[in-house]
Amino acid sequence: MKDILEQLEDRRADARLGGGQARIDAQHARGKLTARERIDLLLDDGSFEEFDMFVTHRCTDFGMDAQKPAGDGVVTGWGTINGRLVYVFSQDFTVFGGSLSQTHAQKICKIQDMAIQNGAPVIGINDSGGARIQEGVDSLAGYAEVFQRNIEASGVIPQISVIMGPCAGGAVYSPAMTDFIFMVKDTSYMFVTGPDVVKTVTNEQVTAEELGGASTHTRKSSVADAAFENDVEALAEVRRLVDFLPANNREKPPVRPFFDDPDRIETSLDTLVPANANTPYDMKELIHKLADEGDFYEIQENFAKNILTGFIRIEGRTVGVVANQPMVLAGCLDIDSSRKAARFVRFCDAFEIPILTLVDVPGFLPGTSQEYGGVIKHGAKLLFAYGEATVPMVTVITRKAYGGAYDVMASKHLRSDFNYAWPTAEIAVMGAKGATEIIHRVDLKDPEKIARHAADYEKRFANPFVAAERGFIDEVIQPRMTRKRIARAFASLRNKKASMPWKKHNNIPL
């Protein structure tokens, strides 16, 4: 018996070494952790239970039968994050460059299946050279099996991808279908075709970092949600994100202990909005002052900065926040901000996370580039996302809410439950100057008359009371009382039940 136990430990030790100490050292030299080190940092101490440690590939071509490392380039299993169950797979770059084989894919699929069946998040740590060429179509089939499970899991369990090395070719489509993608600066990249292929086909000279690095995907393409300095920081932020999320679509988000009075009065908010309607202010200041302990987990911070998305807690309960940012493009909606916010709203709705919308929007960004780029359809995505949402929704209009953008930003007409406005709110078809020049165009040559007409328009419409008179605003509130009012509103909506007409699925404007 003793010999058998020693043999077991020897085999486990070999499996834990992956591709060998030399390759582990090379991984460390690149500033990267190994697959197992990453799992150890991600999960609670001692909680990881590994599956399929001794699985090997079945390929016999190209001399592959002489190289059969245990685990076949991916470490899979389950554990806990702050005591809550999660499933995880971590690709091992020290074994065949983390390339995906048939058995490698089967290991990942097993974890995905178990995550769906048991209603727990799945976290994939990607560090792979792509398909294992020696296995040909078997490798491609493996990718498709993983993709299918990504699709089936969508909206059922949270799926998080962490890119910690190369992710190229077909490999990128699995992360692309997950809910959140995080990258590591300088050591990770994603692209469908690499720099060499790009040069051959289009004659463009581009580096891997420029083509698909963390900066590219967080600032330009919006493929990734955030980028971090190193593996350790990225995994710590994944742990923090998981704390905000429910385990699955049938559970409510977790409730955390809080030490912040829901009735807290923030007198500084009374002066947050400048007297001059054209002067910007930082909407993040409002979000931090509404959140428990000022904690705001921002999503896609570096993309479409004219809109803010992320998670806060109110009375220890997760709330998704969508907010116009007057500091960037005056808070206008455009193609990128509409896409960013629409995806976030749909995620919140899929997982029963209430939504708080903070509105200061002068309209949609004008211009040929926006129209040619399809701002109509992209703007409709956000409209559609809010209109189909059945979770509790609270809206606060702080200043401008003009035109169609007023409708889009979780207006009462899209079934938002509580719609509040600050006294500084202006709810109208457009600003006073533009409206006056249209209504009184015959007086355009008389500046005094135009100024008088503009003043009359502002007096009549540049306030929240016309909308309040019609019931489109439920209450005009004091800014200092905003945290208390939204906390009470969300508390009253905890048992909300709403539904849409039966359908196989909708057809959101893509």
mmCIF file of C-alpha atoms in Angstrom, residues 26-369:
data_model
loop_
_atom_site.group_PDB
_atom_site.id
_atom_site.type_symbol
_atom_site.label_atom_id
_atom_site.label_comp_id
_atom_site.label_asym_id
_atom_site.label_seq_id
_atom_site.Cartn_x
_atom_site.Cartn_y
_atom_site.Cartn_z
ATOM 1 C CA ALA A 26 10.784 30.864 -18.580
ATOM 2 C CA GLN A 27 7.168 31.710 -17.685
ATOM 3 C CA HIS A 28 8.343 33.577 -14.595
ATOM 4 C CA ALA A 29 10.994 35.382 -16.637
ATOM 5 C CA ARG A 30 8.228 36.822 -18.843
ATOM 6 C CA GLY A 31 6.540 38.269 -15.744
ATOM 7 C CA LYS A 32 3.819 35.607 -15.812
ATOM 8 C CA LEU A 33 2.658 33.146 -13.190
ATOM 9 C CA THR A 34 2.038 29.476 -13.922
ATOM 10 C CA ALA A 35 -1.436 28.020 -14.358
ATOM 11 C CA ARG A 36 -1.464 26.564 -10.842
ATOM 12 C CA GLU A 37 -0.045 29.685 -9.214
ATOM 13 C CA ARG A 38 -2.857 31.672 -10.798
ATOM 14 C CA ILE A 39 -5.507 29.318 -9.434
ATOM 15 C CA ASP A 40 -3.941 29.481 -5.977
ATOM 16 C CA LEU A 41 -4.178 33.280 -6.020
ATOM 17 C CA LEU A 42 -7.696 33.333 -7.428
ATOM 18 C CA LEU A 43 -9.318 30.869 -5.015
ATOM 19 C CA ASP A 44 -9.559 30.730 -1.241
ATOM 20 C CA ASP A 45 -6.596 29.011 0.407
ATOM 21 C CA GLY A 46 -6.900 25.233 0.276
ATOM 22 C CA SER A 47 -10.254 25.266 -1.519
ATOM 23 C CA PHE A 48 -9.170 24.039 -4.970
ATOM 24 C CA GLU A 49 -10.319 20.550 -5.982
ATOM 25 C CA GLU A 50 -8.707 19.470 -9.226
ATOM 26 C CA PHE A 51 -10.280 17.327 -11.932
ATOM 27 C CA ASP A 52 -8.515 15.264 -14.614
ATOM 28 C CA MET A 53 -4.976 15.773 -13.375
ATOM 29 C CA PHE A 54 -3.754 12.663 -15.196
ATOM 30 C CA VAL A 55 -5.525 13.145 -18.526
ATOM 31 C CA THR A 56 -3.210 12.961 -21.553
ATOM 32 C CA HIS A 57 -3.742 13.664 -25.230
ATOM 33 C CA ARG A 58 -4.476 10.830 -27.684
ATOM 34 C CA CYS A 59 -2.607 12.104 -30.722
ATOM 35 C CA THR A 60 -0.119 9.710 -32.332
ATOM 36 C CA ASP A 61 0.889 11.762 -35.391
ATOM 37 C CA PHE A 62 4.115 13.750 -35.772
ATOM 38 C CA GLY A 63 5.775 11.893 -32.901
ATOM 39 C CA MET A 64 3.261 13.170 -30.362
ATOM 40 C CA ASP A 65 2.877 9.708 -28.802
ATOM 41 C CA ALA A 66 6.334 10.190 -27.278
ATOM 42 C CA GLN A 67 5.241 13.324 -25.405
ATOM 43 C CA LYS A 68 2.262 12.861 -23.115
ATOM 44 C CA PRO A 69 2.483 15.229 -20.152
ATOM 45 C CA ALA A 70 -0.211 14.743 -17.525
ATOM 46 C CA GLY A 71 -2.988 17.332 -17.609
ATOM 47 C CA ASP A 72 -2.534 18.099 -21.313
ATOM 48 C CA GLY A 73 -1.978 21.824 -20.934
ATOM 49 C CA VAL A 74 -4.932 22.884 -18.797
ATOM 50 C CA VAL A 75 -5.661 22.724 -15.060
ATOM 51 C CA THR A 76 -9.360 22.375 -14.222
ATOM 52 C CA GLY A 77 -11.478 22.089 -11.105
ATOM 53 C CA TRP A 78 -13.530 24.001 -8.586
ATOM 54 C CA GLY A 79 -13.038 25.964 -5.404
ATOM 55 C CA THR A 80 -14.390 28.977 -3.584
ATOM 56 C CA ILE A 81 -13.999 32.741 -3.651
ATOM 57 C CA ASN A 82 -14.843 34.192 -0.247
ATOM 58 C CA GLY A 83 -16.689 30.969 0.488
ATOM 59 C CA ARG A 84 -18.788 30.934 -2.721
ATOM 60 C CA LEU A 85 -18.499 28.111 -5.253
ATOM 61 C CA VAL A 86 -16.806 28.789 -8.611
ATOM 62 C CA TYR A 87 -15.464 26.562 -11.376
ATOM 63 C CA VAL A 88 -12.168 27.373 -13.026
ATOM 64 C CA PHE A 89 -9.856 26.311 -15.825
ATOM 65 C CA SER A 90 -6.351 27.652 -16.284
ATOM 66 C CA GLN A 91 -4.351 26.969 -19.439
ATOM 67 C CA ASP A 92 -0.741 25.916 -18.890
ATOM 68 C CA PHE A 93 1.602 27.602 -21.364
ATOM 69 C CA THR A 94 4.481 25.341 -20.251
ATOM 70 C CA VAL A 95 2.763 22.342 -21.910
ATOM 71 C CA PHE A 96 2.743 22.633 -25.705
ATOM 72 C CA GLY A 97 2.287 26.391 -25.349
ATOM 73 C CA GLY A 98 -1.122 25.832 -23.752
ATOM 74 C CA SER A 99 -2.438 24.748 -27.156
ATOM 75 C CA LEU A 100 -5.884 23.217 -27.269
ATOM 76 C CA SER A 101 -6.223 19.523 -28.127
ATOM 77 C CA GLN A 102 -9.281 17.297 -28.132
ATOM 78 C CA THR A 103 -8.716 16.169 -24.526
ATOM 79 C CA HIS A 104 -7.769 19.683 -23.411
ATOM 80 C CA ALA A 105 -11.155 20.863 -24.741
ATOM 81 C CA GLN A 106 -12.956 17.959 -23.072
ATOM 82 C CA LYS A 107 -11.506 18.990 -19.716
ATOM 83 C CA ILE A 108 -12.788 22.544 -20.186
ATOM 84 C CA CYS A 109 -16.208 21.308 -21.350
ATOM 85 C CA LYS A 110 -16.543 19.099 -18.266
ATOM 86 C CA ILE A 111 -16.016 22.135 -16.035
ATOM 87 C CA GLN A 112 -18.483 24.234 -18.047
ATOM 88 C CA ASP A 113 -21.122 21.493 -17.835
ATOM 89 C CA MET A 114 -20.691 21.173 -14.082
ATOM 90 C CA ALA A 115 -20.878 24.945 -13.630
ATOM 91 C CA ILE A 116 -24.184 25.100 -15.533
ATOM 92 C CA GLN A 117 -25.648 22.089 -13.709
ATOM 93 C CA ASN A 118 -24.665 23.393 -10.282
ATOM 94 C CA GLY A 119 -25.396 27.055 -10.919
ATOM 95 C CA ALA A 120 -21.977 28.560 -10.238
ATOM 96 C CA PRO A 121 -19.759 31.038 -12.121
ATOM 97 C CA VAL A 122 -17.051 29.743 -14.427
ATOM 98 C CA ILE A 123 -13.719 31.551 -14.697
ATOM 99 C CA GLY A 124 -11.374 30.816 -17.587
ATOM 100 C CA ILE A 125 -7.709 31.813 -17.435
ATOM 101 C CA ASN A 126 -6.436 31.927 -21.017
ATOM 102 C CA ASP A 127 -2.752 31.535 -21.898
ATOM 103 C CA SER A 128 -2.573 29.552 -25.109
ATOM 104 C CA GLY A 129 -0.918 29.450 -28.485
ATOM 105 C CA GLY A 130 -4.259 28.400 -30.001
ATOM 106 C CA ALA A 131 -5.269 25.171 -31.715
ATOM 107 C CA ARG A 132 -2.813 22.272 -31.508
ATOM 108 C CA ILE A 133 -1.803 21.939 -35.126
ATOM 109 C CA GLN A 134 -0.778 18.303 -34.784
ATOM 110 C CA GLU A 135 -4.404 17.349 -34.029
ATOM 111 C CA GLY A 136 -5.931 19.197 -36.954
ATOM 112 C CA VAL A 137 -9.713 19.138 -37.091
ATOM 113 C CA ASP A 138 -9.999 17.431 -33.696
ATOM 114 C CA SER A 139 -8.670 20.624 -32.148
ATOM 115 C CA LEU A 140 -11.111 22.761 -34.127
ATOM 116 C CA ALA A 141 -13.956 20.516 -33.017
ATOM 117 C CA GLY A 142 -12.804 20.979 -29.441
ATOM 118 C CA TYR A 143 -13.057 24.737 -29.760
ATOM 119 C CA ALA A 144 -16.586 24.487 -31.152
ATOM 120 C CA GLU A 145 -17.629 22.287 -28.215
ATOM 121 C CA VAL A 146 -16.367 24.980 -25.833
ATOM 122 C CA PHE A 147 -18.151 27.710 -27.832
ATOM 123 C CA GLN A 148 -21.460 25.860 -27.673
ATOM 124 C CA ARG A 149 -21.254 25.697 -23.898
ATOM 125 C CA ASN A 150 -20.417 29.403 -23.709
ATOM 126 C CA ILE A 151 -23.634 30.050 -25.583
ATOM 127 C CA GLU A 152 -25.713 27.724 -23.406
ATOM 128 C CA ALA A 153 -24.259 29.251 -20.229
ATOM 129 C CA SER A 154 -24.909 32.830 -21.359
ATOM 130 C CA GLY A 155 -27.456 34.446 -19.049
ATOM 131 C CA VAL A 156 -27.502 31.328 -16.863
ATOM 132 C CA ILE A 157 -24.221 31.668 -14.950
ATOM 133 C CA PRO A 158 -21.660 34.477 -14.918
ATOM 134 C CA GLN A 159 -18.725 33.740 -17.223
ATOM 135 C CA ILE A 160 -15.440 35.548 -16.692
ATOM 136 C CA SER A 161 -12.374 35.354 -18.950
ATOM 137 C CA VAL A 162 -8.908 36.422 -17.834
ATOM 138 C CA ILE A 163 -6.415 36.788 -20.691
ATOM 139 C CA MET A 164 -2.939 36.205 -19.259
ATOM 140 C CA GLY A 165 -0.914 35.467 -22.344
ATOM 141 C CA PRO A 166 -1.575 34.902 -26.042
ATOM 142 C CA CYS A 167 -5.132 34.291 -27.218
ATOM 143 C CA ALA A 168 -5.272 34.121 -30.999
ATOM 144 C CA GLY A 169 -7.306 32.760 -33.885
ATOM 145 C CA GLY A 170 -10.383 30.733 -32.988
ATOM 146 C CA ALA A 171 -9.394 30.863 -29.315
ATOM 147 C CA VAL A 172 -10.633 34.456 -29.026
ATOM 148 C CA TYR A 173 -14.265 33.554 -29.595
ATOM 149 C CA SER A 174 -14.768 31.753 -26.312
ATOM 150 C CA PRO A 175 -13.763 34.802 -24.234
ATOM 151 C CA ALA A 176 -15.731 37.028 -26.605
ATOM 152 C CA MET A 177 -18.956 35.239 -25.603
ATOM 153 C CA THR A 178 -18.323 35.534 -21.881
ATOM 154 C CA ASP A 179 -19.665 38.328 -19.698
ATOM 155 C CA PHE A 180 -16.390 39.949 -18.661
ATOM 156 C CA ILE A 181 -12.897 39.930 -20.142
ATOM 157 C CA PHE A 182 -9.843 41.097 -18.216
ATOM 158 C CA MET A 183 -6.343 41.446 -19.631
ATOM 159 C CA VAL A 184 -2.833 41.966 -18.277
ATOM 160 C CA LYS A 185 -0.763 44.814 -19.678
ATOM 161 C CA ASP A 186 2.278 43.917 -21.781
ATOM 162 C CA THR A 187 1.915 40.124 -21.398
ATOM 163 C CA SER A 188 -1.487 39.385 -22.946
ATOM 164 C CA TYR A 189 -2.978 39.928 -26.368
ATOM 165 C CA MET A 190 -5.998 38.871 -28.440
ATOM 166 C CA PHE A 191 -6.469 38.878 -32.196
ATOM 167 C CA VAL A 192 -8.094 36.776 -34.889
ATOM 168 C CA THR A 193 -5.081 37.041 -37.219
ATOM 169 C CA GLY A 194 -1.587 37.880 -35.992
ATOM 170 C CA PRO A 195 0.872 40.565 -37.151
ATOM 171 C CA ASP A 196 2.553 38.276 -39.697
ATOM 172 C CA VAL A 197 -0.719 37.429 -41.427
ATOM 173 C CA VAL A 198 -1.781 41.082 -41.369
ATOM 174 C CA LYS A 199 1.507 42.055 -43.037
ATOM 175 C CA THR A 200 1.140 39.356 -45.690
ATOM 176 C CA VAL A 201 -2.463 40.162 -46.570
ATOM 177 C CA THR A 202 -2.706 43.937 -46.113
ATOM 178 C CA ASN A 203 0.959 44.982 -46.026
ATOM 179 C CA GLU A 204 0.388 46.709 -42.675
ATOM 180 C CA GLN A 205 3.251 46.770 -40.197
ATOM 181 C CA VAL A 206 1.892 46.274 -36.668
ATOM 182 C CA THR A 207 3.165 44.750 -33.442
ATOM 183 C CA ALA A 208 1.237 42.183 -31.409
ATOM 184 C CA GLU A 209 0.718 44.804 -28.679
ATOM 185 C CA GLU A 210 -0.644 47.397 -31.120
ATOM 186 C CA LEU A 211 -2.844 44.848 -32.851
ATOM 187 C CA GLY A 212 -4.365 43.126 -29.844
ATOM 188 C CA GLY A 213 -2.779 44.263 -26.598
ATOM 189 C CA ALA A 214 -4.559 45.318 -23.439
ATOM 190 C CA SER A 215 -4.512 49.014 -24.312
ATOM 191 C CA THR A 216 -6.029 48.360 -27.747
ATOM 192 C CA HIS A 217 -8.882 46.251 -26.415
ATOM 193 C CA THR A 218 -9.761 48.434 -23.427
ATOM 194 C CA ARG A 219 -9.572 51.793 -25.232
ATOM 195 C CA LYS A 220 -10.365 51.180 -28.912
ATOM 196 C CA SER A 221 -12.203 47.931 -29.590
ATOM 197 C CA SER A 222 -14.062 47.495 -26.241
ATOM 198 C CA VAL A 223 -13.339 43.757 -26.429
ATOM 199 C CA ALA A 224 -11.884 43.812 -22.904
ATOM 200 C CA ASP A 225 -13.446 45.341 -19.808
ATOM 201 C CA ALA A 226 -10.268 46.201 -17.908
ATOM 202 C CA ALA A 227 -6.494 45.809 -18.003
ATOM 203 C CA PHE A 228 -4.212 45.385 -15.020
ATOM 204 C CA GLU A 229 -0.514 45.766 -14.346
ATOM 205 C CA ASN A 230 0.235 42.111 -13.587
ATOM 206 C CA ASP A 231 -1.260 38.688 -12.904
ATOM 207 C CA VAL A 232 -1.615 39.289 -9.174
ATOM 208 C CA GLU A 233 -3.626 42.500 -9.555
ATOM 209 C CA ALA A 234 -5.846 40.964 -12.246
ATOM 210 C CA LEU A 235 -6.761 37.950 -10.120
ATOM 211 C CA ALA A 236 -7.439 40.134 -7.067
ATOM 212 C CA GLU A 237 -9.853 42.220 -9.160
ATOM 213 C CA VAL A 238 -11.603 39.089 -10.424
ATOM 214 C CA ARG A 239 -12.171 38.061 -6.798
ATOM 215 C CA ARG A 240 -13.607 41.515 -6.126
ATOM 216 C CA LEU A 241 -15.937 41.304 -9.141
ATOM 217 C CA VAL A 242 -17.256 37.865 -8.158
ATOM 218 C CA ASP A 243 -18.321 39.353 -4.806
ATOM 219 C CA PHE A 244 -20.783 41.601 -6.657
ATOM 220 C CA LEU A 245 -22.343 38.852 -8.779
ATOM 221 C CA PRO A 246 -25.011 36.222 -8.110
ATOM 222 C CA ALA A 247 -24.033 32.585 -8.573
ATOM 223 C CA ASN A 248 -26.608 32.108 -11.325
ATOM 224 C CA ASN A 249 -29.743 33.587 -12.875
ATOM 225 C CA ARG A 250 -32.061 32.025 -10.283
ATOM 226 C CA GLU A 251 -30.327 33.555 -7.290
ATOM 227 C CA LYS A 252 -30.249 37.117 -6.032
ATOM 228 C CA PRO A 253 -26.878 38.872 -5.827
ATOM 229 C CA PRO A 254 -25.049 38.338 -2.538
ATOM 230 C CA VAL A 255 -25.787 40.605 0.417
ATOM 231 C CA ARG A 256 -22.677 41.860 2.169
ATOM 232 C CA PRO A 257 -22.331 43.446 5.614
ATOM 233 C CA PHE A 258 -22.329 47.246 5.330
ATOM 234 C CA PHE A 259 -21.329 50.003 7.695
ATOM 235 C CA ASP A 260 -22.782 52.973 5.879
ATOM 236 C CA ASP A 261 -26.076 54.570 6.943
ATOM 237 C CA PRO A 262 -28.683 54.261 4.148
ATOM 238 C CA ASP A 263 -30.143 57.574 5.385
ATOM 239 C CA ARG A 264 -26.811 59.358 5.078
ATOM 240 C CA ILE A 265 -27.246 62.990 4.045
ATOM 241 C CA GLU A 266 -24.685 64.350 1.548
ATOM 242 C CA THR A 267 -24.965 68.136 1.701
ATOM 243 C CA SER A 268 -22.140 68.496 -0.845
ATOM 244 C CA LEU A 269 -24.471 67.157 -3.539
ATOM 245 C CA ASP A 270 -26.571 70.316 -3.301
ATOM 246 C CA THR A 271 -23.746 72.157 -5.077
ATOM 247 C CA LEU A 272 -22.518 69.377 -7.371
ATOM 248 C CA VAL A 273 -24.292 70.735 -10.460
ATOM 249 C CA PRO A 274 -22.727 74.081 -11.531
ATOM 250 C CA ALA A 275 -24.881 77.180 -11.943
ATOM 251 C CA ASN A 276 -23.833 77.420 -15.586
ATOM 252 C CA ALA A 277 -25.628 74.654 -17.499
ATOM 253 C CA ASN A 278 -22.667 74.291 -19.865
ATOM 254 C CA THR A 279 -20.090 73.708 -17.125
ATOM 255 C CA PRO A 280 -19.159 70.034 -16.667
ATOM 256 C CA TYR A 281 -18.909 68.170 -13.376
ATOM 257 C CA ASP A 282 -17.710 64.686 -12.486
ATOM 258 C CA MET A 283 -20.564 62.179 -12.276
ATOM 259 C CA LYS A 284 -18.221 59.746 -10.525
ATOM 260 C CA GLU A 285 -18.361 62.002 -7.477
ATOM 261 C CA LEU A 286 -22.115 61.385 -7.260
ATOM 262 C CA ILE A 287 -21.707 57.625 -7.710
ATOM 263 C CA HIS A 288 -19.100 57.373 -4.948
ATOM 264 C CA LYS A 289 -21.284 59.418 -2.598
ATOM 265 C CA LEU A 290 -24.309 57.187 -3.220
ATOM 266 C CA ALA A 291 -22.466 53.868 -2.831
ATOM 267 C CA ASP A 292 -21.934 51.992 0.417
ATOM 268 C CA GLU A 293 -18.497 53.039 1.686
ATOM 269 C CA GLY A 294 -17.966 54.868 -1.623
ATOM 270 C CA ASP A 295 -17.055 51.593 -3.374
ATOM 271 C CA PHE A 296 -17.583 51.676 -7.154
ATOM 272 C CA TYR A 297 -16.405 48.775 -9.359
ATOM 273 C CA GLU A 298 -16.213 50.345 -12.793
ATOM 274 C CA ILE A 299 -16.601 48.307 -15.984
ATOM 275 C CA GLN A 300 -14.908 49.455 -19.222
ATOM 276 C CA GLU A 301 -13.448 52.538 -17.550
ATOM 277 C CA ASN A 302 -11.229 53.436 -20.519
ATOM 278 C CA PHE A 303 -13.764 52.998 -23.318
ATOM 279 C CA ALA A 304 -16.595 55.419 -24.219
ATOM 280 C CA LYS A 305 -15.852 57.592 -21.211
ATOM 281 C CA ASN A 306 -18.950 59.701 -21.857
ATOM 282 C CA ILE A 307 -20.926 56.978 -20.086
ATOM 283 C CA LEU A 308 -20.083 55.189 -16.842
ATOM 284 C CA THR A 309 -21.012 51.601 -16.034
ATOM 285 C CA GLY A 310 -20.241 49.466 -13.021
ATOM 286 C CA PHE A 311 -21.395 48.061 -9.706
ATOM 287 C CA ILE A 312 -22.018 49.608 -6.315
ATOM 288 C CA ARG A 313 -23.803 48.356 -3.213
ATOM 289 C CA ILE A 314 -26.786 49.958 -1.533
ATOM 290 C CA GLU A 315 -27.537 48.503 1.904
ATOM 291 C CA GLY A 316 -25.075 45.726 1.121
ATOM 292 C CA ARG A 317 -26.896 44.703 -2.073
ATOM 293 C CA THR A 318 -25.439 44.884 -5.572
ATOM 294 C CA VAL A 319 -26.774 47.588 -7.890
ATOM 295 C CA GLY A 320 -25.685 48.165 -11.478
ATOM 296 C CA VAL A 321 -25.027 51.822 -12.347
ATOM 297 C CA VAL A 322 -25.325 53.499 -15.734
ATOM 298 C CA ALA A 323 -24.505 57.204 -15.737
ATOM 299 C CA ASN A 324 -23.832 59.916 -18.298
ATOM 300 C CA GLN A 325 -20.474 61.633 -17.730
ATOM 301 C CA PRO A 326 -20.662 65.413 -18.419
ATOM 302 C CA MET A 327 -16.852 65.604 -18.305
ATOM 303 C CA VAL A 328 -16.595 63.808 -21.672
ATOM 304 C CA LEU A 329 -18.467 64.952 -24.804
ATOM 305 C CA ALA A 330 -20.853 66.770 -22.414
ATOM 306 C CA GLY A 331 -22.371 63.364 -21.622
ATOM 307 C CA CYS A 332 -23.788 62.871 -25.123
ATOM 308 C CA LEU A 333 -24.789 59.397 -26.199
ATOM 309 C CA ASP A 334 -22.974 58.036 -29.239
ATOM 310 C CA ILE A 335 -22.291 54.706 -30.915
ATOM 311 C CA ASP A 336 -19.701 53.469 -28.452
ATOM 312 C CA SER A 337 -21.462 54.600 -25.281
ATOM 313 C CA SER A 338 -24.761 53.089 -26.453
ATOM 314 C CA ARG A 339 -23.140 49.702 -27.095
ATOM 315 C CA LYS A 340 -21.246 49.792 -23.808
ATOM 316 C CA ALA A 341 -24.289 50.656 -21.720
ATOM 317 C CA ALA A 342 -26.656 48.307 -23.569
ATOM 318 C CA ARG A 343 -24.500 45.263 -22.922
ATOM 319 C CA PHE A 344 -24.138 46.201 -19.260
ATOM 320 C CA VAL A 345 -27.913 46.715 -18.826
ATOM 321 C CA ARG A 346 -28.615 43.345 -20.431
ATOM 322 C CA PHE A 347 -26.132 41.610 -18.127
ATOM 323 C CA CYS A 348 -27.773 43.171 -15.071
ATOM 324 C CA ASP A 349 -31.221 42.175 -16.275
ATOM 325 C CA ALA A 350 -30.128 38.595 -17.000
ATOM 326 C CA PHE A 351 -28.847 38.181 -13.445
ATOM 327 C CA GLU A 352 -31.510 40.079 -11.494
ATOM 328 C CA ILE A 353 -29.222 42.965 -10.578
ATOM 329 C CA PRO A 354 -31.208 46.201 -9.998
ATOM 330 C CA ILE A 355 -30.212 49.162 -12.162
ATOM 331 C CA LEU A 356 -29.616 52.763 -11.090
ATOM 332 C CA THR A 357 -29.473 55.278 -13.949
ATOM 333 C CA LEU A 358 -28.040 58.760 -13.420
ATOM 334 C CA VAL A 359 -28.986 61.100 -16.247
ATOM 335 C CA ASP A 360 -27.337 64.237 -17.589
ATOM 336 C CA VAL A 361 -27.603 63.881 -21.344
ATOM 337 C CA PRO A 362 -27.946 66.696 -23.894
ATOM 338 C CA GLY A 363 -28.797 64.270 -26.697
ATOM 339 C CA PHE A 364 -27.099 62.037 -29.236
ATOM 340 C CA LEU A 365 -23.759 63.137 -30.680
ATOM 341 C CA PRO A 366 -24.337 64.719 -34.106
ATOM 342 C CA GLY A 367 -22.122 64.246 -37.155
ATOM 343 C CA THR A 368 -21.644 62.266 -40.341
ATOM 344 C CA SER A 369 -19.297 59.744 -38.705
#
